[in-house]
Amino acid sequence: MRVLIIAEQDGQSVKVATLHTITAGLAISTDLDVVICGHNIDSLASNIAQTKGVKKVIQIDGLALSHQIAEAYEKAILTIASEYTHILAPATTFGKNLLPRIAAKLDVMQISDVIKVASPTVFERPIYAGNVLMTVESQDKQQVMTVRPTAFDKADMGGSANIEKRAFTDKITTSSFIKLEESKSERPELASARIVVSGGRGVGSKENFHIIDELADSLGAAVGASRAAVDAGYVPNDYQVGQTGKVVAPELYIAVGISGAIQHLAGMKESKTIIAINKDPDAPIFQIADYGFVGDLFEVVPQLTQSFKK
Amino acid sequence: MKVLVAVKRVVDYNVKVRVKSDGSDVDIVNVKMSMNPFDEIAVEEAVRLKEKGTINEIVAVSLGSKAAQDTLRQALALGADRAIHIESEESPESLTVAKALKHVVSEEKPDLVILGKQAIDDDCNQVGQMLAALLDWPQGTFISALDLVGDKVKVAREIDGGLEEIELTLPAIITTDLRLNTPRYATLPNIMKAKQKPLSQISLDSIGIDSKRHLKVVKVSEPPLRQGGKKVSDISEIVEQIRRVI
């Protein structure tokens, strides 16, 4: 068995989801390599080479890999894919975009969002917005899967893998990058934060959302949102927590003005402790919250912020 | 220009499904079924392109049992011109769906295929990407905006760090995210008219696609229940709980 992990990077650093995916890979086999694609990524490759348990880092460098164009990444990774029995990528928008292309080219089914490795061919994954868990046994010659980062610990540092450099000279003419509008934030990244404060429709407006931001800042937390808050334009799309947004599992999740629809719970119910603040005592969020406070968020949240402000 | 839209019949998004007592499958007998919400968005986008005059024909396609025809009639009522039903087992795997769609694409030769980014039952998020790979077409996944000009389509993609804009040369595959549009409702006259629109039928076998399953379901189960919470009336209790973590 040989495992290949596809690293995710954003030009600045290797995304932490990659380290969680390596842990899932090591549960399959210790014969594990990482492939990192991009352009001028020497420092990123040497960073990931320091992860414990990685045997070899394959650095594929090419101009066509400067941005995350799936067609280019597919071609680059297919040059080495046949050498591996397992190919894993994080279940982030990067991995979800890319990996099914590779699976289709290898004529195997992809297993999405794996949360447990039971054996090298048996895996568990959530379906129906996390309301059901399904265990599947792959009958394919190769196993291709995306891994839910929050379900596996981060791999440790302290390794020193060899780096093998390869050049990618293909050009992709049917797809071109125009621009990236990054949501810039000084806060911790939502998917990996220890504490998340999320706002929902109850926050009422974009202007009011600052009370969520202020509480988050007083706690050093990341900010999330329900779909309702995103749709209403209170915050950008990539704040969305849920079945179709990000899945988070922080130590503490504070849901403010969020009723707790099935689709939202899918993205946060693995959090260690959940606190809900809502004025509706019958809101479904209270059924899963460890601590629920029934009250007006406009009174409660500023009080909480005051308590933690230094 | 022609657009192909793929739609799936799934358990309605409001239904909380149950696992069969023997753990073999999910119990969906007598459960309300609907068009996958992401596919409604795909149909709506195609209809809007037609209303703008950018495209002139919308073909809807679905794979599944006979009941998938209800979903196709709904697509027709929303504005699709004709429909193709590929008869198969209830819920074929993504790779099988992608292969069947590839066959339809080779017959119909659309300029653009629009699919939902994921089905809310299997939550796979695979078919559009697989179809793009099988056809060697460019893909624009998780899109929240689309601009079709000449032989190019510019799309805005919802990615983890924000929004990414890319431009694809047609023919291309796109998959819809929730914020692309707000789907309309089918009106009664349109539902009546949809009954007259053409709906053709083929079977997976007749187009030579092997539907053998790649993944064997070992079991399905309910996730562990979270301990029911406790309500507190004093804010200092909340403060205390937060302090434990920070």
mmCIF file with all atom_site columns, C-alpha atoms in Angstrom, chain B residues 46-216:
data_model
loop_
_atom_site.group_PDB
_atom_site.id
_atom_site.type_symbol
_atom_site.label_atom_id
_atom_site.label_alt_id
_atom_site.label_comp_id
_atom_site.label_asym_id
_atom_site.label_entity_id
_atom_site.label_seq_id
_atom_site.pdbx_PDB_ins_code
_atom_site.Cartn_x
_atom_site.Cartn_y
_atom_site.Cartn_z
_atom_site.occupancy
_atom_site.B_iso_or_equiv
_atom_site.pdbx_formal_charge
_atom_site.auth_seq_id
_atom_site.auth_comp_id
_atom_site.auth_asym_id
_atom_site.auth_atom_id
_atom_site.pdbx_PDB_model_num
ATOM 1   C CA . ALA B 1 46  ? -30.656 28.034 -17.530 1.00 0.00 ? 46  ALA B CA 1
ATOM 2   C CA . VAL B 1 47  ? -34.121 29.587 -17.769 1.00 0.00 ? 47  VAL B CA 1
ATOM 3   C CA . ARG B 1 48  ? -32.693 33.047 -17.059 1.00 0.00 ? 48  ARG B CA 1
ATOM 4   C CA . LEU B 1 49  ? -30.095 32.590 -19.816 1.00 0.00 ? 49  LEU B CA 1
ATOM 5   C CA . LYS B 1 50  ? -32.894 31.672 -22.192 1.00 0.00 ? 50  LYS B CA 1
ATOM 6   C CA . GLU B 1 51  ? -34.968 34.676 -21.140 1.00 0.00 ? 51  GLU B CA 1
ATOM 7   C CA . LYS B 1 52  ? -31.952 36.880 -21.880 1.00 0.00 ? 52  LYS B CA 1
ATOM 8   C CA . GLY B 1 53  ? -31.763 35.337 -25.355 1.00 0.00 ? 53  GLY B CA 1
ATOM 9   C CA . THR B 1 54  ? -28.259 33.928 -24.776 1.00 0.00 ? 54  THR B CA 1
ATOM 10  C CA . ILE B 1 55  ? -29.389 30.353 -25.293 1.00 0.00 ? 55  ILE B CA 1
ATOM 11  C CA . ASN B 1 56  ? -32.288 28.845 -27.183 1.00 0.00 ? 56  ASN B CA 1
ATOM 12  C CA . GLU B 1 57  ? -32.798 25.351 -25.827 1.00 0.00 ? 57  GLU B CA 1
ATOM 13  C CA . ILE B 1 58  ? -32.783 23.767 -22.378 1.00 0.00 ? 58  ILE B CA 1
ATOM 14  C CA . VAL B 1 59  ? -32.659 19.996 -22.057 1.00 0.00 ? 59  VAL B CA 1
ATOM 15  C CA . ALA B 1 60  ? -33.199 18.511 -18.600 1.00 0.00 ? 60  ALA B CA 1
ATOM 16  C CA . VAL B 1 61  ? -31.851 15.061 -17.767 1.00 0.00 ? 61  VAL B CA 1
ATOM 17  C CA . SER B 1 62  ? -32.242 12.784 -14.758 1.00 0.00 ? 62  SER B CA 1
ATOM 18  C CA . LEU B 1 63  ? -31.112 9.296  -13.808 1.00 0.00 ? 63  LEU B CA 1
ATOM 19  C CA . GLY B 1 64  ? -33.071 7.070  -11.558 1.00 0.00 ? 64  GLY B CA 1
ATOM 20  C CA . SER B 1 65  ? -36.209 4.999  -11.191 1.00 0.00 ? 65  SER B CA 1
ATOM 21  C CA . LYS B 1 66  ? -39.465 5.808  -12.971 1.00 0.00 ? 66  LYS B CA 1
ATOM 22  C CA . ALA B 1 67  ? -40.229 8.389  -10.271 1.00 0.00 ? 67  ALA B CA 1
ATOM 23  C CA . ALA B 1 68  ? -37.382 10.569 -11.572 1.00 0.00 ? 68  ALA B CA 1
ATOM 24  C CA . GLN B 1 69  ? -39.861 11.600 -14.280 1.00 0.00 ? 69  GLN B CA 1
ATOM 25  C CA . ASP B 1 70  ? -41.762 13.676 -11.682 1.00 0.00 ? 70  ASP B CA 1
ATOM 26  C CA . THR B 1 71  ? -38.602 15.703 -11.167 1.00 0.00 ? 71  THR B CA 1
ATOM 27  C CA . LEU B 1 72  ? -38.148 16.099 -14.927 1.00 0.00 ? 72  LEU B CA 1
ATOM 28  C CA . ARG B 1 73  ? -41.764 17.310 -15.265 1.00 0.00 ? 73  ARG B CA 1
ATOM 29  C CA . GLN B 1 74  ? -40.975 19.879 -12.607 1.00 0.00 ? 74  GLN B CA 1
ATOM 30  C CA . ALA B 1 75  ? -37.941 21.050 -14.605 1.00 0.00 ? 75  ALA B CA 1
ATOM 31  C CA . LEU B 1 76  ? -40.174 21.321 -17.660 1.00 0.00 ? 76  LEU B CA 1
ATOM 32  C CA . ALA B 1 77  ? -42.729 23.336 -15.682 1.00 0.00 ? 77  ALA B CA 1
ATOM 33  C CA . LEU B 1 78  ? -39.944 25.706 -14.621 1.00 0.00 ? 78  LEU B CA 1
ATOM 34  C CA . GLY B 1 79  ? -38.957 26.319 -18.242 1.00 0.00 ? 79  GLY B CA 1
ATOM 35  C CA . ALA B 1 80  ? -36.923 23.431 -19.669 1.00 0.00 ? 80  ALA B CA 1
ATOM 36  C CA . ASP B 1 81  ? -37.894 22.606 -23.272 1.00 0.00 ? 81  ASP B CA 1
ATOM 37  C CA . ARG B 1 82  ? -37.586 18.846 -23.186 1.00 0.00 ? 82  ARG B CA 1
ATOM 38  C CA . ALA B 1 83  ? -36.392 16.096 -20.902 1.00 0.00 ? 83  ALA B CA 1
ATOM 39  C CA . ILE B 1 84  ? -34.453 12.852 -21.003 1.00 0.00 ? 84  ILE B CA 1
ATOM 40  C CA . HIS B 1 85  ? -34.986 10.134 -18.420 1.00 0.00 ? 85  HIS B CA 1
ATOM 41  C CA . ILE B 1 86  ? -32.247 7.568  -18.062 1.00 0.00 ? 86  ILE B CA 1
ATOM 42  C CA . GLU B 1 87  ? -33.793 4.663  -16.252 1.00 0.00 ? 87  GLU B CA 1
ATOM 43  C CA . SER B 1 88  ? -31.579 3.052  -13.619 1.00 0.00 ? 88  SER B CA 1
ATOM 44  C CA . GLU B 1 89  ? -31.672 1.886  -10.050 1.00 0.00 ? 89  GLU B CA 1
ATOM 45  C CA . GLU B 1 90  ? -32.878 4.387  -7.442  1.00 0.00 ? 90  GLU B CA 1
ATOM 46  C CA . SER B 1 91  ? -29.650 6.148  -6.622  1.00 0.00 ? 91  SER B CA 1
ATOM 47  C CA . PRO B 1 92  ? -26.735 5.317  -8.921  1.00 0.00 ? 92  PRO B CA 1
ATOM 48  C CA . GLU B 1 93  ? -23.185 6.230  -7.907  1.00 0.00 ? 93  GLU B CA 1
ATOM 49  C CA . SER B 1 94  ? -21.675 9.526  -9.070  1.00 0.00 ? 94  SER B CA 1
ATOM 50  C CA . LEU B 1 95  ? -19.284 7.865  -11.523 1.00 0.00 ? 95  LEU B CA 1
ATOM 51  C CA . THR B 1 96  ? -22.154 6.019  -13.196 1.00 0.00 ? 96  THR B CA 1
ATOM 52  C CA . VAL B 1 97  ? -24.148 9.247  -13.406 1.00 0.00 ? 97  VAL B CA 1
ATOM 53  C CA . ALA B 1 98  ? -21.163 11.060 -14.920 1.00 0.00 ? 98  ALA B CA 1
ATOM 54  C CA . LYS B 1 99  ? -20.705 8.317  -17.530 1.00 0.00 ? 99  LYS B CA 1
ATOM 55  C CA . ALA B 1 100 ? -24.394 8.396  -18.457 1.00 0.00 ? 100 ALA B CA 1
ATOM 56  C CA . LEU B 1 101 ? -24.298 12.177 -18.717 1.00 0.00 ? 101 LEU B CA 1
ATOM 57  C CA . LYS B 1 102 ? -21.225 11.943 -20.922 1.00 0.00 ? 102 LYS B CA 1
ATOM 58  C CA . HIS B 1 103 ? -23.278 9.778  -23.280 1.00 0.00 ? 103 HIS B CA 1
ATOM 59  C CA . VAL B 1 104 ? -26.094 12.343 -23.334 1.00 0.00 ? 104 VAL B CA 1
ATOM 60  C CA . VAL B 1 105 ? -23.589 15.140 -23.961 1.00 0.00 ? 105 VAL B CA 1
ATOM 61  C CA . SER B 1 106 ? -22.145 13.290 -26.948 1.00 0.00 ? 106 SER B CA 1
ATOM 62  C CA . GLU B 1 107 ? -25.658 12.906 -28.398 1.00 0.00 ? 107 GLU B CA 1
ATOM 63  C CA . GLU B 1 108 ? -26.992 16.373 -27.578 1.00 0.00 ? 108 GLU B CA 1
ATOM 64  C CA . LYS B 1 109 ? -23.807 18.427 -27.969 1.00 0.00 ? 109 LYS B CA 1
ATOM 65  C CA . PRO B 1 110 ? -24.712 21.194 -25.508 1.00 0.00 ? 110 PRO B CA 1
ATOM 66  C CA . ASP B 1 111 ? -22.473 24.253 -25.144 1.00 0.00 ? 111 ASP B CA 1
ATOM 67  C CA . LEU B 1 112 ? -22.874 24.286 -21.392 1.00 0.00 ? 112 LEU B CA 1
ATOM 68  C CA . VAL B 1 113 ? -23.883 21.714 -18.779 1.00 0.00 ? 113 VAL B CA 1
ATOM 69  C CA . ILE B 1 114 ? -25.208 23.045 -15.468 1.00 0.00 ? 114 ILE B CA 1
ATOM 70  C CA . LEU B 1 115 ? -25.431 20.820 -12.398 1.00 0.00 ? 115 LEU B CA 1
ATOM 71  C CA . GLY B 1 116 ? -25.950 21.409 -8.700  1.00 0.00 ? 116 GLY B CA 1
ATOM 72  C CA . LYS B 1 117 ? -22.731 21.393 -6.648  1.00 0.00 ? 117 LYS B CA 1
ATOM 73  C CA . GLN B 1 118 ? -23.981 18.500 -4.529  1.00 0.00 ? 118 GLN B CA 1
ATOM 74  C CA . ALA B 1 119 ? -27.045 16.375 -3.860  1.00 0.00 ? 119 ALA B CA 1
ATOM 75  C CA . ILE B 1 120 ? -28.357 16.805 -0.323  1.00 0.00 ? 120 ILE B CA 1
ATOM 76  C CA . ASP B 1 121 ? -28.828 13.048 0.172   1.00 0.00 ? 121 ASP B CA 1
ATOM 77  C CA . ASP B 1 122 ? -25.406 11.547 -0.599  1.00 0.00 ? 122 ASP B CA 1
ATOM 78  C CA . ASP B 1 123 ? -23.577 14.896 -0.095  1.00 0.00 ? 123 ASP B CA 1
ATOM 79  C CA . CYS B 1 124 ? -20.927 13.686 -2.574  1.00 0.00 ? 124 CYS B CA 1
ATOM 80  C CA . ASN B 1 125 ? -20.135 16.849 -4.552  1.00 0.00 ? 125 ASN B CA 1
ATOM 81  C CA . GLN B 1 126 ? -18.613 14.855 -7.440  1.00 0.00 ? 126 GLN B CA 1
ATOM 82  C CA . VAL B 1 127 ? -20.743 14.471 -10.573 1.00 0.00 ? 127 VAL B CA 1
ATOM 83  C CA . GLY B 1 128 ? -19.969 17.798 -12.294 1.00 0.00 ? 128 GLY B CA 1
ATOM 84  C CA . GLN B 1 129 ? -16.234 17.419 -11.783 1.00 0.00 ? 129 GLN B CA 1
ATOM 85  C CA . MET B 1 130 ? -16.276 13.778 -12.950 1.00 0.00 ? 130 MET B CA 1
ATOM 86  C CA . LEU B 1 131 ? -18.259 14.673 -16.052 1.00 0.00 ? 131 LEU B CA 1
ATOM 87  C CA . ALA B 1 132 ? -15.821 17.489 -16.847 1.00 0.00 ? 132 ALA B CA 1
ATOM 88  C CA . ALA B 1 133 ? -12.910 15.056 -16.518 1.00 0.00 ? 133 ALA B CA 1
ATOM 89  C CA . LEU B 1 134 ? -14.526 12.384 -18.707 1.00 0.00 ? 134 LEU B CA 1
ATOM 90  C CA . LEU B 1 135 ? -15.183 14.991 -21.414 1.00 0.00 ? 135 LEU B CA 1
ATOM 91  C CA . ASP B 1 136 ? -11.889 16.842 -20.850 1.00 0.00 ? 136 ASP B CA 1
ATOM 92  C CA . TRP B 1 137 ? -13.893 20.033 -20.515 1.00 0.00 ? 137 TRP B CA 1
ATOM 93  C CA . PRO B 1 138 ? -13.072 22.935 -18.205 1.00 0.00 ? 138 PRO B CA 1
ATOM 94  C CA . GLN B 1 139 ? -15.093 23.236 -15.000 1.00 0.00 ? 139 GLN B CA 1
ATOM 95  C CA . GLY B 1 140 ? -16.393 26.096 -12.908 1.00 0.00 ? 140 GLY B CA 1
ATOM 96  C CA . THR B 1 141 ? -17.568 24.637 -9.606  1.00 0.00 ? 141 THR B CA 1
ATOM 97  C CA . PHE B 1 142 ? -19.515 26.220 -6.708  1.00 0.00 ? 142 PHE B CA 1
ATOM 98  C CA . ILE B 1 143 ? -20.427 29.283 -8.723  1.00 0.00 ? 143 ILE B CA 1
ATOM 99  C CA . SER B 1 144 ? -22.356 32.282 -7.439  1.00 0.00 ? 144 SER B CA 1
ATOM 100 C CA . ALA B 1 145 ? -22.252 34.348 -10.660 1.00 0.00 ? 145 ALA B CA 1
ATOM 101 C CA . LEU B 1 146 ? -22.017 33.628 -14.360 1.00 0.00 ? 146 LEU B CA 1
ATOM 102 C CA . ASP B 1 147 ? -21.482 35.792 -17.415 1.00 0.00 ? 147 ASP B CA 1
ATOM 103 C CA . LEU B 1 148 ? -21.795 34.159 -20.831 1.00 0.00 ? 148 LEU B CA 1
ATOM 104 C CA . VAL B 1 149 ? -20.139 36.150 -23.619 1.00 0.00 ? 149 VAL B CA 1
ATOM 105 C CA . GLY B 1 150 ? -19.307 34.715 -27.045 1.00 0.00 ? 150 GLY B CA 1
ATOM 106 C CA . ASP B 1 151 ? -17.540 31.398 -26.645 1.00 0.00 ? 151 ASP B CA 1
ATOM 107 C CA . LYS B 1 152 ? -16.484 32.115 -23.052 1.00 0.00 ? 152 LYS B CA 1
ATOM 108 C CA . VAL B 1 153 ? -18.147 31.943 -19.699 1.00 0.00 ? 153 VAL B CA 1
ATOM 109 C CA . LYS B 1 154 ? -16.833 33.946 -16.776 1.00 0.00 ? 154 LYS B CA 1
ATOM 110 C CA . VAL B 1 155 ? -17.774 32.554 -13.372 1.00 0.00 ? 155 VAL B CA 1
ATOM 111 C CA . ALA B 1 156 ? -17.340 33.594 -9.752  1.00 0.00 ? 156 ALA B CA 1
ATOM 112 C CA . ARG B 1 157 ? -16.547 30.605 -7.538  1.00 0.00 ? 157 ARG B CA 1
ATOM 113 C CA . GLU B 1 158 ? -17.234 30.422 -3.816  1.00 0.00 ? 158 GLU B CA 1
ATOM 114 C CA . ILE B 1 159 ? -14.008 29.114 -2.301  1.00 0.00 ? 159 ILE B CA 1
ATOM 115 C CA . ASP B 1 160 ? -12.783 28.819 1.280   1.00 0.00 ? 160 ASP B CA 1
ATOM 116 C CA . GLY B 1 161 ? -10.793 32.052 1.262   1.00 0.00 ? 161 GLY B CA 1
ATOM 117 C CA . GLY B 1 162 ? -13.321 34.225 -0.578  1.00 0.00 ? 162 GLY B CA 1
ATOM 118 C CA . LEU B 1 163 ? -14.405 34.501 -4.200  1.00 0.00 ? 163 LEU B CA 1
ATOM 119 C CA . GLU B 1 164 ? -12.399 33.419 -7.222  1.00 0.00 ? 164 GLU B CA 1
ATOM 120 C CA . GLU B 1 165 ? -13.113 34.521 -10.768 1.00 0.00 ? 165 GLU B CA 1
ATOM 121 C CA . ILE B 1 166 ? -12.127 32.312 -13.674 1.00 0.00 ? 166 ILE B CA 1
ATOM 122 C CA . GLU B 1 167 ? -12.944 32.257 -17.375 1.00 0.00 ? 167 GLU B CA 1
ATOM 123 C CA . LEU B 1 168 ? -13.739 29.053 -19.239 1.00 0.00 ? 168 LEU B CA 1
ATOM 124 C CA . THR B 1 169 ? -13.855 28.383 -22.965 1.00 0.00 ? 169 THR B CA 1
ATOM 125 C CA . LEU B 1 170 ? -17.080 26.673 -24.053 1.00 0.00 ? 170 LEU B CA 1
ATOM 126 C CA . PRO B 1 171 ? -18.122 23.949 -23.985 1.00 0.00 ? 171 PRO B CA 1
ATOM 127 C CA . ALA B 1 172 ? -17.849 23.842 -20.206 1.00 0.00 ? 172 ALA B CA 1
ATOM 128 C CA . ILE B 1 173 ? -19.314 22.351 -17.040 1.00 0.00 ? 173 ILE B CA 1
ATOM 129 C CA . ILE B 1 174 ? -20.565 24.504 -14.207 1.00 0.00 ? 174 ILE B CA 1
ATOM 130 C CA . THR B 1 175 ? -21.955 23.582 -10.798 1.00 0.00 ? 175 THR B CA 1
ATOM 131 C CA . THR B 1 176 ? -24.189 25.894 -8.802  1.00 0.00 ? 176 THR B CA 1
ATOM 132 C CA . ASP B 1 177 ? -23.802 27.196 -5.285  1.00 0.00 ? 177 ASP B CA 1
ATOM 133 C CA . LEU B 1 178 ? -26.728 28.457 -3.220  1.00 0.00 ? 178 LEU B CA 1
ATOM 134 C CA . ARG B 1 179 ? -26.197 32.121 -3.939  1.00 0.00 ? 179 ARG B CA 1
ATOM 135 C CA . LEU B 1 180 ? -26.322 31.935 -7.748  1.00 0.00 ? 180 LEU B CA 1
ATOM 136 C CA . ASN B 1 181 ? -30.030 32.812 -7.841  1.00 0.00 ? 181 ASN B CA 1
ATOM 137 C CA . THR B 1 182 ? -33.399 32.348 -6.163  1.00 0.00 ? 182 THR B CA 1
ATOM 138 C CA . PRO B 1 183 ? -35.430 29.751 -8.044  1.00 0.00 ? 183 PRO B CA 1
ATOM 139 C CA . ARG B 1 184 ? -38.959 30.641 -9.139  1.00 0.00 ? 184 ARG B CA 1
ATOM 140 C CA . TYR B 1 185 ? -42.047 28.575 -8.444  1.00 0.00 ? 185 TYR B CA 1
ATOM 141 C CA . ALA B 1 186 ? -43.797 26.726 -11.239 1.00 0.00 ? 186 ALA B CA 1
ATOM 142 C CA . THR B 1 187 ? -47.194 28.248 -11.993 1.00 0.00 ? 187 THR B CA 1
ATOM 143 C CA . LEU B 1 188 ? -50.230 26.048 -12.531 1.00 0.00 ? 188 LEU B CA 1
ATOM 144 C CA . PRO B 1 189 ? -50.530 26.879 -16.279 1.00 0.00 ? 189 PRO B CA 1
ATOM 145 C CA . ASN B 1 190 ? -46.841 26.003 -16.691 1.00 0.00 ? 190 ASN B CA 1
ATOM 146 C CA . ILE B 1 191 ? -47.319 22.737 -14.811 1.00 0.00 ? 191 ILE B CA 1
ATOM 147 C CA . MET B 1 192 ? -50.168 21.906 -17.224 1.00 0.00 ? 192 MET B CA 1
ATOM 148 C CA . LYS B 1 193 ? -48.045 22.861 -20.244 1.00 0.00 ? 193 LYS B CA 1
ATOM 149 C CA . ALA B 1 194 ? -45.172 20.742 -18.968 1.00 0.00 ? 194 ALA B CA 1
ATOM 150 C CA . LYS B 1 195 ? -47.309 17.629 -19.413 1.00 0.00 ? 195 LYS B CA 1
ATOM 151 C CA . GLN B 1 196 ? -47.241 18.208 -23.169 1.00 0.00 ? 196 GLN B CA 1
ATOM 152 C CA . LYS B 1 197 ? -43.508 18.763 -23.431 1.00 0.00 ? 197 LYS B CA 1
ATOM 153 C CA . PRO B 1 198 ? -41.392 15.909 -24.824 1.00 0.00 ? 198 PRO B CA 1
ATOM 154 C CA . LEU B 1 199 ? -39.856 13.467 -22.341 1.00 0.00 ? 199 LEU B CA 1
ATOM 155 C CA . SER B 1 200 ? -37.784 10.692 -23.866 1.00 0.00 ? 200 SER B CA 1
ATOM 156 C CA . GLN B 1 201 ? -36.640 7.565  -22.109 1.00 0.00 ? 201 GLN B CA 1
ATOM 157 C CA . ILE B 1 202 ? -33.551 5.436  -22.355 1.00 0.00 ? 202 ILE B CA 1
ATOM 158 C CA . SER B 1 203 ? -32.024 2.861  -20.045 1.00 0.00 ? 203 SER B CA 1
ATOM 159 C CA . LEU B 1 204 ? -28.489 2.645  -18.707 1.00 0.00 ? 204 LEU B CA 1
ATOM 160 C CA . ASP B 1 205 ? -28.079 -0.789 -20.262 1.00 0.00 ? 205 ASP B CA 1
ATOM 161 C CA . SER B 1 206 ? -29.160 0.413  -23.701 1.00 0.00 ? 206 SER B CA 1
ATOM 162 C CA . ILE B 1 207 ? -26.351 2.959  -23.746 1.00 0.00 ? 207 ILE B CA 1
ATOM 163 C CA . GLY B 1 208 ? -23.848 0.349  -22.631 1.00 0.00 ? 208 GLY B CA 1
ATOM 164 C CA . ILE B 1 209 ? -23.009 1.744  -19.235 1.00 0.00 ? 209 ILE B CA 1
ATOM 165 C CA . ASP B 1 210 ? -21.924 -0.657 -16.562 1.00 0.00 ? 210 ASP B CA 1
ATOM 166 C CA . SER B 1 211 ? -23.720 0.280  -13.367 1.00 0.00 ? 211 SER B CA 1
ATOM 167 C CA . LYS B 1 212 ? -21.833 -2.083 -11.083 1.00 0.00 ? 212 LYS B CA 1
ATOM 168 C CA . ARG B 1 213 ? -21.264 -0.420 -7.759  1.00 0.00 ? 213 ARG B CA 1
ATOM 169 C CA . HIS B 1 214 ? -17.755 0.531  -6.758  1.00 0.00 ? 214 HIS B CA 1
ATOM 170 C CA . LEU B 1 215 ? -18.656 1.071  -3.119  1.00 0.00 ? 215 LEU B CA 1
ATOM 171 C CA . LYS B 1 216 ? -20.374 -1.608 -1.070  1.00 0.00 ? 216 LYS B CA 1
#
